[in-house]
Coordinates of N, CA and C in Angstrom, one line a residue:
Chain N
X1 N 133.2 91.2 103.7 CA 131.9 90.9 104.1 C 130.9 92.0 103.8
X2 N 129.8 91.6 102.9 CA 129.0 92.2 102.6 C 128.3 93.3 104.3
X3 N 127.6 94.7 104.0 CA 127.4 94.9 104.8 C 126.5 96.8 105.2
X4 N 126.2 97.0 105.8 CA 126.3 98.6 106.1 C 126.8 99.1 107.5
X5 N 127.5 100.4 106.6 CA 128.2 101.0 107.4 C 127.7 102.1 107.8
X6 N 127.9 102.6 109.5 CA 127.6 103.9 109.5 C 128.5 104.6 110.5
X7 N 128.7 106.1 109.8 CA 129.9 106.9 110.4 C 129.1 107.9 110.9
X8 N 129.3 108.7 111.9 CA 130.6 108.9 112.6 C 130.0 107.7 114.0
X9 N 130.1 107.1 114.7 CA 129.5 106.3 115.7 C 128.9 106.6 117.2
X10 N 129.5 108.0 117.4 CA 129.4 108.8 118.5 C 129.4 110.2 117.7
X11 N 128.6 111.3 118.1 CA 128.6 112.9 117.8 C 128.6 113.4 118.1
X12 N 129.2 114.7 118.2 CA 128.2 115.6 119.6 C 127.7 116.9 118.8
X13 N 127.1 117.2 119.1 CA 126.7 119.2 118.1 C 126.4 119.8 119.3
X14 N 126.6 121.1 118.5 CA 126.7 122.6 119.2 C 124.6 122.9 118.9
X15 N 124.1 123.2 119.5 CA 122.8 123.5 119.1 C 123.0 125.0 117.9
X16 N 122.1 124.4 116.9 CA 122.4 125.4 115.8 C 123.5 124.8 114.7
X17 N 124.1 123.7 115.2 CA 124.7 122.9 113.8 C 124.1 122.1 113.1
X18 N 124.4 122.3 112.0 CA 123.7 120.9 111.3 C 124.7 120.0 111.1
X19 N 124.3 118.9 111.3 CA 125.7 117.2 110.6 C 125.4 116.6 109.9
X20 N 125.9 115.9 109.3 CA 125.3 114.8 108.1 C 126.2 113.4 108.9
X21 N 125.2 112.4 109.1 CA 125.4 111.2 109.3 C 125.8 110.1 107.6
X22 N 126.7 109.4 108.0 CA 126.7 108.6 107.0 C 126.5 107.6 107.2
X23 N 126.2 106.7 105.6 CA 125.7 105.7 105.6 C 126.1 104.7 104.2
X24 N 126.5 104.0 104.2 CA 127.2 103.3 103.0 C 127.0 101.7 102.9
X25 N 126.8 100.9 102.3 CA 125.8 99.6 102.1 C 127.0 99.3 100.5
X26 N 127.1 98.0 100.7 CA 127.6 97.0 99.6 C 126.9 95.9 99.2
X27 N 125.8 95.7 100.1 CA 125.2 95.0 99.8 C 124.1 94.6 98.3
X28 N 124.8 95.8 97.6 CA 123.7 95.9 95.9 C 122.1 95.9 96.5
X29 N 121.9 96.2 97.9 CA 120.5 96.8 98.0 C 120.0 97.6 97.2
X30 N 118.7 98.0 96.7 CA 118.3 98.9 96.1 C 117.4 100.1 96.8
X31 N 116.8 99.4 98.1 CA 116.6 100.3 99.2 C 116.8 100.7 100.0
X32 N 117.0 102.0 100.3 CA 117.5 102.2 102.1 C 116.6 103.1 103.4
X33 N 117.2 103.3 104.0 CA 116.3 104.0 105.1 C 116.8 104.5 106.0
X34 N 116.3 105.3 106.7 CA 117.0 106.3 107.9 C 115.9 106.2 109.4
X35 N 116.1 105.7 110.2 CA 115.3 105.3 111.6 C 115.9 106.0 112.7
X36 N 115.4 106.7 113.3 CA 115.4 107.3 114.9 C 115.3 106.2 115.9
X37 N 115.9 106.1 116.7 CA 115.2 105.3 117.8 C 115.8 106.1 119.6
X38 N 114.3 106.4 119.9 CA 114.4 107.0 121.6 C 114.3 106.0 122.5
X39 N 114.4 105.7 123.4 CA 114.1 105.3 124.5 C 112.1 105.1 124.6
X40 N 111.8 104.1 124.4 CA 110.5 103.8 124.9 C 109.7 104.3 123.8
X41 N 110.8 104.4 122.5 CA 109.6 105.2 121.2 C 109.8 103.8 120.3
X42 N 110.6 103.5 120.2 CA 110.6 102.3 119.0 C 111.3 102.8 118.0
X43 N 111.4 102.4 116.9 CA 111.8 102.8 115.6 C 110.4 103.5 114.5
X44 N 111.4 105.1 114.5 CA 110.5 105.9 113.6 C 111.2 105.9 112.3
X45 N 110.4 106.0 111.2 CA 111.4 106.3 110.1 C 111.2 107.9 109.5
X46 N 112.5 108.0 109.2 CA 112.7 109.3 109.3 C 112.7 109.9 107.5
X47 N 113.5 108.8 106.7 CA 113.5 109.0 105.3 C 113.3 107.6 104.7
X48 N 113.1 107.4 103.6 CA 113.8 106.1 102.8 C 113.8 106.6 101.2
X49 N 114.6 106.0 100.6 CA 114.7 105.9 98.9 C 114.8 104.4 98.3
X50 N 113.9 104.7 97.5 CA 113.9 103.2 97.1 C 114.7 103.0 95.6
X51 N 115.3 104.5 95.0 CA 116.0 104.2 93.7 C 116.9 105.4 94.0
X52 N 118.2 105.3 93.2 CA 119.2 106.3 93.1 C 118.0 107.4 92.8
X53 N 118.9 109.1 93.5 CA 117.9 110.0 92.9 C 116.5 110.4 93.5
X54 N 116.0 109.3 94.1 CA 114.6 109.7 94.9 C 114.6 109.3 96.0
X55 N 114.1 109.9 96.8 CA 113.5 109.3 98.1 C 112.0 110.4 98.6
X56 N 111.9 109.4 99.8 CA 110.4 110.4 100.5 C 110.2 110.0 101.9
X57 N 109.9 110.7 102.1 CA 109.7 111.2 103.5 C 108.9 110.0 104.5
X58 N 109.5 110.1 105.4 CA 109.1 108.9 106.3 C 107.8 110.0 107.6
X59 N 107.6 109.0 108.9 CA 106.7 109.7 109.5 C 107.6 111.0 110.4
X60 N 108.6 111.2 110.4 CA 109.1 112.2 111.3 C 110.6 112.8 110.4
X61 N 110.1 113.6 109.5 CA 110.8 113.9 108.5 C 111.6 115.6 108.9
X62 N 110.5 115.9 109.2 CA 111.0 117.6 110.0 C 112.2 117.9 110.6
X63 N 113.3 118.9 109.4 CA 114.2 119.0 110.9 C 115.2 118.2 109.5
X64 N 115.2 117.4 109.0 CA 116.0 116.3 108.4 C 116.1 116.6 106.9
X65 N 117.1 116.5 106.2 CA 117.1 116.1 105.0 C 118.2 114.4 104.5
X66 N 118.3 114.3 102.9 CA 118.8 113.3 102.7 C 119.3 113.8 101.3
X67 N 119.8 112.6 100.7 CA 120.2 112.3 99.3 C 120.7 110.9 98.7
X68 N 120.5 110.8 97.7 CA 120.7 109.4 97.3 C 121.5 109.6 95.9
X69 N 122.3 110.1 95.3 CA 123.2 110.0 94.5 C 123.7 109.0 94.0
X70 N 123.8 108.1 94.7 CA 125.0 106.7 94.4 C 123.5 105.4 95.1
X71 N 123.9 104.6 94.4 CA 123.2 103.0 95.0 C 123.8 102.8 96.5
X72 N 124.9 102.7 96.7 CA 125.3 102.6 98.0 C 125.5 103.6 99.2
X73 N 124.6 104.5 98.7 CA 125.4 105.8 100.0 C 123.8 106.5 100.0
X74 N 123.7 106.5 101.5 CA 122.5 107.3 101.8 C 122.6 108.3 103.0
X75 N 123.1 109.4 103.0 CA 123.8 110.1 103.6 C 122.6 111.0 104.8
X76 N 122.4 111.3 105.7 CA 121.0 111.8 106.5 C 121.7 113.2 106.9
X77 N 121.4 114.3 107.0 CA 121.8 115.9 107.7 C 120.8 116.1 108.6
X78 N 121.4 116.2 109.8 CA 120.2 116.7 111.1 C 120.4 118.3 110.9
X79 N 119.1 119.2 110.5 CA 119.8 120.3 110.6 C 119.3 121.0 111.7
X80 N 119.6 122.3 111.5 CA 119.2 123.0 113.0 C 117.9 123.2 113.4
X81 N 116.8 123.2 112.7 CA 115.3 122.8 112.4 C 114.9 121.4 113.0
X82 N 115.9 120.6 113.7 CA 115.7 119.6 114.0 C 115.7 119.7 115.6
X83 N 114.2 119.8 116.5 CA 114.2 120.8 117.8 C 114.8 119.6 118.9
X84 N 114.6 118.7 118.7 CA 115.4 117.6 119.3 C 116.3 116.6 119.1
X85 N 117.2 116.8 118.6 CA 118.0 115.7 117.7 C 118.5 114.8 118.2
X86 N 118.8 114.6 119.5 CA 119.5 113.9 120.3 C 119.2 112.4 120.3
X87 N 119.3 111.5 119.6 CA 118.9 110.1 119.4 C 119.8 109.1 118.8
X88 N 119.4 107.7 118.8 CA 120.1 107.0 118.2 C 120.0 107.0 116.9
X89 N 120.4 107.1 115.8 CA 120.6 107.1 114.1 C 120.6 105.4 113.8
X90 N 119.6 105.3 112.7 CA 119.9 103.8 112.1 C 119.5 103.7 111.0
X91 N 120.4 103.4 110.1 CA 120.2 103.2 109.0 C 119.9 101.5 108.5
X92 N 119.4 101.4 107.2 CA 118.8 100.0 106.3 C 118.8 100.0 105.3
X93 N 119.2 99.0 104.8 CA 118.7 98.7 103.5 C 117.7 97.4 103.3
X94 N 117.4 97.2 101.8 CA 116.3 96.1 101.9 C 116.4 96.1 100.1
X95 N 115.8 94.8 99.7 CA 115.9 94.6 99.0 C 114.9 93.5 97.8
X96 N 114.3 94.2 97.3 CA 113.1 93.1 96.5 C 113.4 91.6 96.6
X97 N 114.6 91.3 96.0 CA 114.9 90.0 96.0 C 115.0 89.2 97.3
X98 N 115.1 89.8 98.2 CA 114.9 89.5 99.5 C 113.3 89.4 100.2
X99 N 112.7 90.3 99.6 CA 111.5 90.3 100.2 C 110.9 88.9 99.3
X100 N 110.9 88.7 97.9 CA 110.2 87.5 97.4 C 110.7 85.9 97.9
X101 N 111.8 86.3 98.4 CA 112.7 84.9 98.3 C 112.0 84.9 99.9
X102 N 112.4 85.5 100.9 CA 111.6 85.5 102.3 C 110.3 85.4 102.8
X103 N 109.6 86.3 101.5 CA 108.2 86.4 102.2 C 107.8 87.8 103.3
X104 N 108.8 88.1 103.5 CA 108.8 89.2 104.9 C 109.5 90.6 104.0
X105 N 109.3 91.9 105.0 CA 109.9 93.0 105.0 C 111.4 92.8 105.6
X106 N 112.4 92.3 105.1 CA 113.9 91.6 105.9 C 114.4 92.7 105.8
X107 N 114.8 93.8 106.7 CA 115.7 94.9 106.5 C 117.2 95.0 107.4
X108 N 118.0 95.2 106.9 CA 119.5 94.9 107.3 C 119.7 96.7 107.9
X109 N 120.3 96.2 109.2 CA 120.8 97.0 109.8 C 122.1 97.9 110.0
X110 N 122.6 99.1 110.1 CA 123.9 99.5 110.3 C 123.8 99.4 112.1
X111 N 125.2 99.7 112.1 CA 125.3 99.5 114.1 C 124.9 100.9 114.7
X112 N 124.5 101.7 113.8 CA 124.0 102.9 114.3 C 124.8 104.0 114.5
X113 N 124.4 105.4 114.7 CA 125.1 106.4 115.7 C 124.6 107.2 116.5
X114 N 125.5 107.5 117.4 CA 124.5 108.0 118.8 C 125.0 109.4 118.4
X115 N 123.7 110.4 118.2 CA 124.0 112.0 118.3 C 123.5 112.7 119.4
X116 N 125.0 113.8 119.8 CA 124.3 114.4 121.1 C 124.3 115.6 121.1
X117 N 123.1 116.1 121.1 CA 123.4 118.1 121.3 C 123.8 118.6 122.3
X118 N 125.0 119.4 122.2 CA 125.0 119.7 124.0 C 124.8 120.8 124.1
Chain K
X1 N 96.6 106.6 121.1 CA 96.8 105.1 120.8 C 97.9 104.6 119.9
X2 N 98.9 104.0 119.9 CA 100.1 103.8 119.3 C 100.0 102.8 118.1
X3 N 100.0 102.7 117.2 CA 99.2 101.4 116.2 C 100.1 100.0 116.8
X4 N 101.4 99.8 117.8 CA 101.7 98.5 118.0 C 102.5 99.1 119.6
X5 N 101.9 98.3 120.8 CA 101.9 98.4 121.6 C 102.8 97.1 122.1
X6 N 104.2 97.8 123.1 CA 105.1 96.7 123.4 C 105.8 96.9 124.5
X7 N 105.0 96.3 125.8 CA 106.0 96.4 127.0 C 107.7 96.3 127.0
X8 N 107.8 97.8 127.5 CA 109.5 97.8 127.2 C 110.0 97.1 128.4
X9 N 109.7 96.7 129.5 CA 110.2 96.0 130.7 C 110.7 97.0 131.2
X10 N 112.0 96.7 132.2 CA 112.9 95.4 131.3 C 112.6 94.4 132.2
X11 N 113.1 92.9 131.4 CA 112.3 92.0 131.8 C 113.8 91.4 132.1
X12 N 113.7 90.6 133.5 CA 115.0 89.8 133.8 C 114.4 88.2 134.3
X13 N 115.0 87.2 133.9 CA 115.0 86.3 133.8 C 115.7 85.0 134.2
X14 N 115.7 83.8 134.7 CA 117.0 83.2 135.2 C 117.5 82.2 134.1
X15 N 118.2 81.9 133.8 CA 118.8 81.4 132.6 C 118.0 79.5 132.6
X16 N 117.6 79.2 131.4 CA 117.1 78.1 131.1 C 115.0 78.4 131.3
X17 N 115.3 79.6 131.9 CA 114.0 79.9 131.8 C 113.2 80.0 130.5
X18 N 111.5 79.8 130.3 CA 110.9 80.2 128.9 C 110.5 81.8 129.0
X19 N 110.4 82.4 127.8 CA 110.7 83.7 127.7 C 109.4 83.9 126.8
X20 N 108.7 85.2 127.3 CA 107.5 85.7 126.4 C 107.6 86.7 126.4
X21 N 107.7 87.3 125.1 CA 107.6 88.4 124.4 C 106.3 88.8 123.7
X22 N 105.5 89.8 123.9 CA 104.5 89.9 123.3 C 104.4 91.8 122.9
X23 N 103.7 91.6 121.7 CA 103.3 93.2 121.2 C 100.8 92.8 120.9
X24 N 100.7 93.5 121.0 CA 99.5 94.2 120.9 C 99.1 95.4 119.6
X25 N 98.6 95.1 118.6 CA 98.2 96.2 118.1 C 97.0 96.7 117.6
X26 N 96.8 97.6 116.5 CA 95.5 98.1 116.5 C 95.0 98.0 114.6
X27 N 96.1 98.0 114.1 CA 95.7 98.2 112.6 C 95.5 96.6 112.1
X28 N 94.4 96.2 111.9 CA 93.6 94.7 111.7 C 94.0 94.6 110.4
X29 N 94.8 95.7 109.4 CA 95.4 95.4 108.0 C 96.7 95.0 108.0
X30 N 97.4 94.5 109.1 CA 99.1 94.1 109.7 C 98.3 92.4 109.4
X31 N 99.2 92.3 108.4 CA 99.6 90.7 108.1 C 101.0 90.3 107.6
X32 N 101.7 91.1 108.1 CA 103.6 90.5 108.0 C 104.0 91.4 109.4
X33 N 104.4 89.8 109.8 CA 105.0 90.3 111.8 C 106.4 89.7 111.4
X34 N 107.2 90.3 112.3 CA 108.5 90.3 112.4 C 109.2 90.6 113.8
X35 N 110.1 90.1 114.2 CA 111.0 90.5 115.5 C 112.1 90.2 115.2
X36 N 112.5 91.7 115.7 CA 114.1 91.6 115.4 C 115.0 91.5 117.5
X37 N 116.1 91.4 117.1 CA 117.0 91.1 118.4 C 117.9 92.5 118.1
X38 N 118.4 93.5 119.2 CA 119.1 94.5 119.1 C 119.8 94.1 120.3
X39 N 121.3 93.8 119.8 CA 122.3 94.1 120.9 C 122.8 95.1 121.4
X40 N 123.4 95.4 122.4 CA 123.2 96.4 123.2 C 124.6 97.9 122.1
X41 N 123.9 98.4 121.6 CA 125.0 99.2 121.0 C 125.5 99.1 119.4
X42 N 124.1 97.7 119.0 CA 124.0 97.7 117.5 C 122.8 97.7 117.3
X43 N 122.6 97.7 115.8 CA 121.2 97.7 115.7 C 120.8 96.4 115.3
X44 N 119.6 96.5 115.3 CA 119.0 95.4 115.3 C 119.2 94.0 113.6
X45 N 118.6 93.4 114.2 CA 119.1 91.9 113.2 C 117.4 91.2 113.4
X46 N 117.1 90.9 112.0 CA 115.9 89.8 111.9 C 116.0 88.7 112.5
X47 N 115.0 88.6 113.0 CA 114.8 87.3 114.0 C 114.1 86.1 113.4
X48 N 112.8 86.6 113.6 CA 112.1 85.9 112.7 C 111.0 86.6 112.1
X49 N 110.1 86.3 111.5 CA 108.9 86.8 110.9 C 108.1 85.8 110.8
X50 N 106.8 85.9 110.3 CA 105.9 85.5 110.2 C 104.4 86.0 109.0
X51 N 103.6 85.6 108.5 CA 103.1 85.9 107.6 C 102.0 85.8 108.2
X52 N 101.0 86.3 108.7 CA 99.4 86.0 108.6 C 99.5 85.2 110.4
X53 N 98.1 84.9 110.4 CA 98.5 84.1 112.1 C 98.6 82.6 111.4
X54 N 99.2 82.3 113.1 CA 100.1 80.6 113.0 C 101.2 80.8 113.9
X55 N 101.7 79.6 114.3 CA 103.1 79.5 115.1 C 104.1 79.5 113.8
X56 N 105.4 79.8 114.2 CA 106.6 79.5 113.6 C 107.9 79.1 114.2
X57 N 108.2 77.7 114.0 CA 109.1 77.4 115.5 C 110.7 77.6 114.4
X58 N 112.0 77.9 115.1 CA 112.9 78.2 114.6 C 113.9 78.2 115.5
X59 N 114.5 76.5 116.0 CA 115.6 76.1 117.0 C 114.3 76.6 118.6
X60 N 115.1 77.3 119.2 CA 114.8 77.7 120.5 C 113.2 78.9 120.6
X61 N 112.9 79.4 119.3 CA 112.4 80.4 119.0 C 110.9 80.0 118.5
X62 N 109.7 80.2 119.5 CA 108.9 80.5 118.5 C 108.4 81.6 118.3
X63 N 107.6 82.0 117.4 CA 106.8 83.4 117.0 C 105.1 83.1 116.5
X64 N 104.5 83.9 117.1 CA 103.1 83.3 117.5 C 102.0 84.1 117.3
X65 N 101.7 84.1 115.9 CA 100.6 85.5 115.8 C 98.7 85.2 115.9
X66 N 98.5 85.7 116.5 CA 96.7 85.7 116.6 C 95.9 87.0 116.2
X67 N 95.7 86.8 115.3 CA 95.1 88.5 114.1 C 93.6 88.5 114.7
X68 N 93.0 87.3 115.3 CA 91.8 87.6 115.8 C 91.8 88.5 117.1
X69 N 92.7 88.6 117.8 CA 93.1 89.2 119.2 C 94.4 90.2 119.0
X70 N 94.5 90.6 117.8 CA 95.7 91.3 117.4 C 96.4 91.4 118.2
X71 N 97.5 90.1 118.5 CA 98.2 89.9 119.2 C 99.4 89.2 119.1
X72 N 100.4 89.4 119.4 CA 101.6 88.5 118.7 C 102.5 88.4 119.8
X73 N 103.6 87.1 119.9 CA 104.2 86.7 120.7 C 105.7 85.8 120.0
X74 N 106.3 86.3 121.3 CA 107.5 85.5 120.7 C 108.3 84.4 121.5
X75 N 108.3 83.3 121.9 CA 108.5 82.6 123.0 C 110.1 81.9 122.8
X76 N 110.5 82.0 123.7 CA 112.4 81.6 123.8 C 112.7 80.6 124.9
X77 N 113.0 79.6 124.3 CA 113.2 78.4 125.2 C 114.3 77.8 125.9
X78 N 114.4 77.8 126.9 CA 116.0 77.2 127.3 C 117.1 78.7 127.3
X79 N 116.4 79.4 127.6 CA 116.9 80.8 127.5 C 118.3 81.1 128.2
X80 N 119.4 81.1 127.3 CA 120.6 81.7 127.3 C 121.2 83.0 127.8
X81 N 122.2 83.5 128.5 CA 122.8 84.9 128.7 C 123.0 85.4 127.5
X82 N 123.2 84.5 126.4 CA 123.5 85.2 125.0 C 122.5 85.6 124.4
X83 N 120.7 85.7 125.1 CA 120.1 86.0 124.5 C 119.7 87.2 125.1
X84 N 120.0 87.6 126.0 CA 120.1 88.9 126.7 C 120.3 90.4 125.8
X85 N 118.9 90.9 125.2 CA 119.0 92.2 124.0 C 117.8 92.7 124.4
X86 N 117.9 93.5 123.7 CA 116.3 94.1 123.3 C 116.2 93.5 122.0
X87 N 114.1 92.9 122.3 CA 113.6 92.6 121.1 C 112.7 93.4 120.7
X88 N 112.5 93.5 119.4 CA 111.4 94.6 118.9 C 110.7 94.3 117.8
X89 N 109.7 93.7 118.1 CA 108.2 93.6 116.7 C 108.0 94.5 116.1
X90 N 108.0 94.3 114.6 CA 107.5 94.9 113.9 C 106.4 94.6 112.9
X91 N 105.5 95.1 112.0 CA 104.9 94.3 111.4 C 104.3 95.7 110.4
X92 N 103.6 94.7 109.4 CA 102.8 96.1 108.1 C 101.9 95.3 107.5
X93 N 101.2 96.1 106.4 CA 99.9 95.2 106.0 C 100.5 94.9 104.5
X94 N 101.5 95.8 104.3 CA 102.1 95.3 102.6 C 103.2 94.7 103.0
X95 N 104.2 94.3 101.8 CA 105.2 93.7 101.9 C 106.5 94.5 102.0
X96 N 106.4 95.8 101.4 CA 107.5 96.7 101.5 C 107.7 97.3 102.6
X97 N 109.0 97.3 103.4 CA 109.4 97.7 104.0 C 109.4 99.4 105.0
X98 N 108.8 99.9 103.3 CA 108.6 101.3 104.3 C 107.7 101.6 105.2
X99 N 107.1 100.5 105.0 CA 105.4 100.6 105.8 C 105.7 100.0 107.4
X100 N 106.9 99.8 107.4 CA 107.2 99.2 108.8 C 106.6 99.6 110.2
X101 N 106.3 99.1 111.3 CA 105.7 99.8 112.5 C 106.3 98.8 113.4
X102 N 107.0 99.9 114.4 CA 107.6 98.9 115.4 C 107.3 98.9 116.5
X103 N 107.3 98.4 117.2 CA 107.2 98.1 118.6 C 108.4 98.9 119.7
X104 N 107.8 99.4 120.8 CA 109.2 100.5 121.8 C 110.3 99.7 122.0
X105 N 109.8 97.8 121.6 CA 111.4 96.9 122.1 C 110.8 97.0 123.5
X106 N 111.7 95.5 123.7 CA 111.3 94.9 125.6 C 113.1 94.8 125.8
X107 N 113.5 95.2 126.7 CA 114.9 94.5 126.8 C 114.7 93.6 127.8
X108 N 115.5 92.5 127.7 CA 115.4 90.9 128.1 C 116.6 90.8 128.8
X109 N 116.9 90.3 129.8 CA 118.5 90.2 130.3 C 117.9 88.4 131.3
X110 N 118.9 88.0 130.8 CA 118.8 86.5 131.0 C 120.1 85.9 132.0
X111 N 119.3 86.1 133.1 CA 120.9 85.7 135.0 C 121.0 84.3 135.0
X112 N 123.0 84.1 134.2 CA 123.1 83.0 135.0 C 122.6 82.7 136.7

């Protein structure tokens, strides 16, 4: 089944670590994204790339890096510059062919990961 | 001021009841709305969308946008325990995705 995945599903960090969340899609999306979501905030976006090689910076980018290497793998690092990190992680993809065939912004979800600093 | 404003509840319900979901916003350049459903511990899934104002009915589901009152709604009928999630509107003024703006999510819990 077509899909995205994301590892590790539960985290915890030491304040002062940095982690890289992952994130991996079969879906031959050509887009992806990286979303925060707090309690009573909604969904912020944190990165997206829209081609192997590039991406840019979403509204709450500080604190975060990324990379896009591969079509399928969009990998996020909370690093220690990141003064609150503690949130739910969500990754997406999306896909042109989807947006003309729909009409809409349709972005497919991973089941998330929950990071905790202790 | 938040550009899309969305009572997070939580909102409880008795089953077969009608359900209203509504978001409020502020950027009058939002003409693609959308609501997605997030179960409890995944992320979220498209629900429905919508283009411009107008109703959009889909089974039990409508979605209901009024751009003169920047205002949108999502109404759930005959309401199910299985529809028991958080919903969360989003919407943008282009078609691409990164321009997304979402709503804080209402969570919905629906009592046999």
């Amino acid at each position: 089944d077509g899909g995205i995945t994301q590892s590790p599903k539960y985290l915890f960090r030491k304040e002062g670590q940095n982690v890289t969340l992952s994130c991996e899609q079969n879906l031959n999306h050509d887009a992806m994204y990286w979303y925060r979501q707090d309690p009573g905030q909604g969904l912020r976006l944190i990165y997206y790339s829209q081609i192997v090689n590039d991406f840019q910076k979403g509204d709450i980018a500080e604190g975060y890096s990324v990379s896009r290497e591969k079509k399928e793998s969009f990998p996020l690092t909370v690093t220690s510059a990141q003064k609150n990190p503690t949130a739910f992680y969500l990754c997406a993809s999306s896909s042109p062919v989807l947006f003309r065939a729909a009409g809409a912004n349709v972005l497919t979800f991973g089941a998330g990961s929950r990071l905790t600093v202790l | 001021q938040k550009e899309v404003e969305q009572d997070p509840g939580p909102l409880s319900v008795p089953e077969g009841a009608i359900v209203s979901l509504n978001c409020t916003y502020s950027n009058s350049a939002f003409q693609y709305f959308m609501w997605y459903r997030q179960y409890s511990r995944k992320g979220p899934e498209l629900l429905m969308y919508t283009y411009s104002s107008g109703n959009k009915e889909d089974g039990r589901f409508t979605a209901q946008v009024d751009k003169s009152s920047k205002y949108i709604s999502l109404f759930i009928r005959d309401s199910q325990p299985s529809d028991s999630a958080t919903y969360l509107c989003a919407m943008s003024a282009t078609q691409g995705a990164q321009k997304l703006v979402f709503g804080q999510g209402t969570r919905l819990t629906i009592n046999p």
